[in-house]
Short mmCIF file of C-alpha atoms in Angstrom, two decimals:
data_model
loop_
_atom_site.label_atom_id
_atom_site.label_comp_id
_atom_site.label_asym_id
_atom_site.label_seq_id
_atom_site.Cartn_x
_atom_site.Cartn_y
_atom_site.Cartn_z
CA MET A 11 98.39 88.73 97.15
CA GLY A 12 99.00 85.24 96.72
CA ALA A 13 96.36 84.83 93.43
CA MET A 14 98.10 87.86 92.34
CA GLN A 15 101.30 86.29 91.84
CA TYR A 16 103.21 88.70 94.25
CA SER A 17 107.31 87.91 94.16
CA GLY A 18 107.37 89.62 97.14
CA GLN A 19 106.16 92.26 99.76
CA ALA A 20 108.34 94.59 102.06
CA LEU A 21 107.88 94.78 105.16
CA GLY A 22 105.65 97.87 106.36
CA ASN A 23 105.03 99.69 109.74
CA LEU A 24 101.95 98.64 109.87
CA ASP A 25 102.58 94.75 109.69
CA PHE A 26 103.29 94.85 112.82
CA GLN A 27 100.00 96.30 114.41
CA PHE A 28 99.08 92.58 115.66
CA GLY A 29 102.72 91.30 116.84
CA PRO A 30 105.54 89.47 115.85
CA ASP A 31 103.23 86.13 116.13
CA ALA A 32 100.53 87.30 114.15
CA LEU A 33 103.32 88.70 111.49
CA GLN A 34 105.01 84.63 111.64
CA ASP A 35 101.21 83.71 111.02
CA ARG A 36 100.86 85.88 108.32
CA ALA A 37 104.17 84.82 106.73
CA SER A 38 103.51 81.31 107.16
CA GLU A 39 100.19 81.80 105.11
CA ALA A 40 101.98 83.86 102.53
CA SER A 41 103.40 81.87 99.15
CA PHE A 42 106.08 85.53 98.56
CA PRO A 43 108.77 86.66 100.87
CA LEU A 44 108.38 88.76 103.70
CA LEU A 45 111.32 91.26 102.43
CA SER A 46 113.34 93.24 105.03
CA ALA A 47 117.34 94.35 104.60
CA ASN A 48 117.26 96.60 107.75
CA LEU A 49 115.10 94.39 110.00
CA ARG A 50 117.46 92.60 113.05
CA LEU A 51 117.09 90.79 115.96
CA LYS A 52 118.65 92.75 119.20
CA ALA A 53 119.21 88.88 120.36
CA GLY A 54 121.95 87.34 117.81
CA GLY A 55 121.79 90.33 114.97
CA GLY A 56 120.03 88.38 112.09
CA SER A 57 116.85 88.12 110.68
CA PRO A 58 113.56 87.03 112.11
CA SER A 59 112.13 83.96 111.09
CA PHE A 60 109.10 85.43 109.17
CA ALA A 61 111.27 88.08 107.31
CA THR A 62 114.10 87.94 104.99
CA PRO A 63 116.60 90.49 103.74
CA PHE A 64 115.91 89.99 99.94
CA ALA A 65 114.69 87.11 97.36
CA VAL A 66 116.37 86.68 93.84
CA LYS A 67 113.63 85.90 91.11
CA ASP A 68 114.27 84.69 87.71
CA VAL A 69 112.76 87.18 85.32
CA LYS A 70 113.06 85.45 81.68
CA GLY A 71 116.52 84.38 82.11
CA LEU A 72 117.32 87.49 84.28
CA LYS A 73 118.43 87.19 87.88
CA VAL A 74 116.55 90.07 89.87
CA GLY A 75 117.36 91.19 93.34
CA LEU A 76 114.26 91.96 95.23
CA ILE A 77 115.54 94.29 98.76
CA GLY A 78 112.93 95.26 100.92
CA LEU A 79 113.14 98.37 103.94
CA THR A 80 111.26 99.02 106.64
CA PRO A 81 110.37 102.75 108.02
CA LEU A 82 112.85 103.48 110.97
CA THR A 83 109.80 104.84 112.76
CA THR A 84 108.21 101.39 113.07
CA PRO A 85 108.87 101.51 116.77
CA GLN A 86 107.43 105.02 117.50
CA SER A 87 104.16 104.13 115.17
CA ASN A 88 103.30 100.34 117.22
CA VAL A 89 102.58 99.69 120.65
CA PRO A 90 106.07 99.34 122.08
CA LYS A 91 105.76 95.15 123.24
CA ASN A 92 105.59 94.48 119.05
CA THR A 93 108.84 95.71 118.06
CA GLU A 94 111.30 95.42 121.37
CA ASP A 95 112.63 92.65 120.09
CA PHE A 96 113.97 94.33 116.77
CA ASP A 97 116.76 96.82 115.72
CA PHE A 98 116.01 98.74 112.62
CA LEU A 99 119.16 99.40 110.65
CA PRO A 100 119.39 102.57 108.78
CA TYR A 101 118.81 102.66 105.25
CA ALA A 102 121.91 103.13 103.62
CA GLN A 103 123.61 100.65 105.94
CA ALA A 104 121.53 98.21 105.38
CA LEU A 105 121.67 98.04 101.54
CA THR A 106 125.69 98.11 101.57
CA GLU A 107 125.37 94.92 103.78
CA VAL A 108 122.68 93.05 101.61
CA ILE A 109 123.25 94.01 98.30
CA PRO A 110 126.16 92.27 97.74
CA GLN A 111 124.72 89.21 99.40
CA ALA A 112 122.27 89.56 96.70
CA ARG A 113 124.65 90.12 93.75
CA ALA A 114 126.70 86.60 95.36
CA ALA A 115 123.38 85.20 95.02
CA GLY A 116 123.11 85.32 91.28
CA ALA A 117 121.17 88.94 91.17
CA ASP A 118 122.13 90.49 87.71
CA LEU A 119 119.43 93.36 88.32
CA ILE A 120 118.69 95.11 92.10
CA VAL A 121 115.60 96.96 92.84
CA VAL A 122 114.59 98.07 96.15
CA PHE A 123 110.84 98.23 97.47
CA SER A 124 109.77 100.11 100.79
CA ARG A 125 107.06 102.23 102.62
CA LEU A 126 108.71 105.15 102.63
CA CYS A 127 108.25 109.01 101.72
CA ARG A 128 110.25 110.55 98.50
CA SER A 129 112.70 112.58 101.93
CA ASP A 130 113.52 109.07 102.98
CA LEU A 131 114.17 107.82 99.50
CA MET A 132 116.20 110.78 98.59
CA GLU A 133 118.58 110.42 101.65
CA PHE A 134 119.75 106.31 100.42
CA LEU A 135 119.66 107.71 96.50
CA PRO A 136 123.44 108.45 96.35
CA VAL A 137 124.17 104.72 98.19
CA ALA A 138 122.10 102.92 96.07
CA LYS A 139 123.29 104.43 92.87
CA GLN A 140 127.00 103.69 94.01
CA LEU A 141 125.64 99.98 94.26
CA GLY A 142 124.26 99.40 91.49
CA VAL A 143 120.49 100.02 92.20
CA SER A 144 118.29 100.24 88.78
CA MET A 145 114.96 101.01 91.23
CA VAL A 146 113.41 102.13 94.43
CA ALA A 147 110.15 102.19 95.13
CA GLY A 148 108.02 104.06 98.21
CA GLY A 149 104.66 104.41 98.87
CA PHE A 150 103.72 106.01 102.55
CA CYS A 151 102.96 110.27 101.57
CA GLY A 152 100.87 109.69 98.89
CA GLU A 153 103.10 111.01 96.73
CA THR A 154 102.75 110.47 93.22
CA ILE A 155 106.81 109.85 91.78
CA ALA A 156 108.08 108.83 88.22
CA GLU A 157 111.09 109.96 87.50
CA VAL A 158 114.72 109.23 86.81
CA THR A 159 117.39 110.36 88.67
CA ASP A 160 120.76 109.48 88.52
CA GLY A 161 120.40 106.29 86.27
CA VAL A 162 117.71 105.19 89.03
CA ALA A 163 114.22 104.69 88.76
CA LEU A 164 111.96 106.51 91.59
CA VAL A 165 108.45 105.36 91.62
CA SER A 166 105.67 106.20 94.17
CA PRO A 167 102.14 105.37 93.76
CA LYS A 168 99.13 107.24 95.42
CA PHE A 169 96.93 105.54 98.39
CA ARG A 170 94.83 102.90 98.50
CA PHE A 171 95.88 101.05 94.88
CA SER A 172 93.95 103.93 93.01
CA SER A 173 97.61 104.09 91.16
CA TYR A 174 100.33 102.06 90.88
CA GLY A 175 103.70 102.45 89.33
CA LYS A 176 105.13 100.69 86.48
CA VAL A 177 108.90 100.93 85.79
CA ARG A 178 109.95 99.07 82.62
CA ILE A 179 113.80 98.18 82.41
CA ARG A 180 115.45 97.26 79.21
CA VAL A 181 119.20 95.48 79.91
CA ARG A 182 121.55 93.93 76.87
CA LYS A 183 121.31 90.26 76.82
CA ASN A 184 124.40 89.06 77.23
CA SER A 185 126.55 91.91 79.44
CA LYS A 186 123.26 92.30 82.01
CA GLU A 187 124.04 96.38 81.12
CA VAL A 188 121.14 98.64 82.10
CA LEU A 189 120.13 99.90 78.77
CA GLU A 190 117.00 101.82 79.34
CA ILE A 191 114.75 103.34 82.30
CA LEU A 192 111.02 104.31 81.87
CA THR A 193 108.66 104.91 84.82
CA GLU A 194 105.45 105.74 85.27
CA VAL A 195 102.27 105.87 87.82
CA LYS A 196 98.94 104.75 86.10
CA ASP A 197 95.67 105.27 87.83
CA ASN A 198 94.15 101.80 89.15
CA ALA A 199 90.56 102.26 86.34
CA GLY A 200 88.62 100.15 84.64
CA GLY A 201 89.68 96.14 83.82
CA VAL A 202 87.27 93.25 84.07
CA ASP A 203 87.07 91.22 87.64
CA ASP A 204 89.30 88.67 88.61
CA GLU A 205 87.87 85.74 89.85
CA GLU A 206 89.84 84.25 92.07
CA VAL A 207 90.61 87.21 93.66
CA LYS A 208 86.87 88.34 94.08
CA VAL A 209 86.08 85.36 95.79
CA PHE A 210 88.40 86.76 98.63
CA ILE A 211 87.09 90.24 98.84
CA ASP A 212 83.27 89.04 98.34
CA LYS A 213 84.11 86.75 101.27
CA TRP A 214 86.14 89.04 103.53
CA SER A 215 83.83 92.38 102.52
CA HIS A 216 80.97 90.30 103.68
CA LEU A 217 82.46 89.35 107.10
CA ALA A 218 83.51 93.06 107.19
CA GLU A 219 79.91 94.44 106.95
CA GLU A 220 78.69 92.34 109.44
CA GLU A 221 81.06 93.90 112.16
CA LEU A 222 81.12 97.46 110.94
CA ALA A 223 76.99 97.32 110.95
CA ARG A 224 76.92 96.33 114.53
CA VAL A 225 74.77 99.51 116.13
CA VAL A 226 76.96 100.92 119.27
CA GLY A 227 75.01 104.12 119.88
CA TYR A 228 73.41 106.38 118.79
CA VAL A 229 73.55 110.49 118.23
CA ASN A 230 71.20 113.48 117.74
CA ASP A 231 73.11 115.77 115.26
CA ALA A 232 76.26 115.38 113.03
CA ILE A 233 79.49 115.08 114.32
CA PRO A 234 81.93 117.04 112.08
CA ASN A 235 85.05 116.03 110.51
CA GLY A 236 88.18 117.62 112.83
CA THR A 237 85.85 119.19 116.07
CA PRO A 238 86.82 118.24 119.01
CA ALA A 239 83.19 115.98 119.52
CA LEU A 240 84.61 113.98 116.83
CA HIS A 241 87.94 113.89 118.87
CA ASN A 242 86.61 113.12 122.07
CA LEU A 243 84.69 110.10 120.56
CA VAL A 244 87.60 108.54 119.05
CA MET A 245 89.39 109.28 121.93
CA ASP A 246 86.68 107.75 124.66
CA SER A 247 86.22 104.45 122.43
CA TRP A 248 90.24 104.24 122.01
CA LEU A 249 90.62 104.87 125.82
CA HIS A 250 87.67 101.88 126.62
CA ALA A 251 88.87 99.52 124.53
CA TYR A 252 93.11 100.14 125.29
CA PRO A 253 93.08 101.64 129.01
CA ALA A 254 95.71 104.14 129.84
CA ASP A 255 96.70 106.84 132.17
CA ILE A 256 98.19 109.05 129.44
#
């Protein structure tokens, strides 16, 4: 992501799967901020050290405020101890608090990133519109969204980098007035490998393949997807690694 020159990343629910200490390590390695406007420490109410509510980036003389939102369901999709120190504020409340801070820090244009579904985006869209947000991006349910609603661009690509959202915002230079917003979702197809990124991909693909190639057992017959046999195989393996009573 650093090699791809990310400007920021919205923290999603999966970023907490290895606990806050591992998340802190990843944040220290990142060349860009991990963004979450609605993540708060239960002790003191501030943002954890691995996250920041917003960032302001200079893009061709325009100050762009980047806001991140983390799913409210994050505590339910992680081991409880991984999120027990945090509160997750409602999206509209967080935006109402943080966007004025981004404006005060010089942001001319506000864009919001999240790992949320369309239903969540639509829920806080009126508040985003009221606060002058130009774009709201999601990406959780595999929905393809590329539209402009009430003057706000809504964009969400498909799973696994199979596509990406592209939003073009035309702004009047002096007044910073938004004149036009165009949005689309484009398939990731073709192109030439970036050599720096390819080094990373090859390294970790090789290490992953070594681990995934270890033989752990044999079956005489295929185990079709969606069958009780597969359910039992997955659950027995899970319980072997993470013993539980229920």
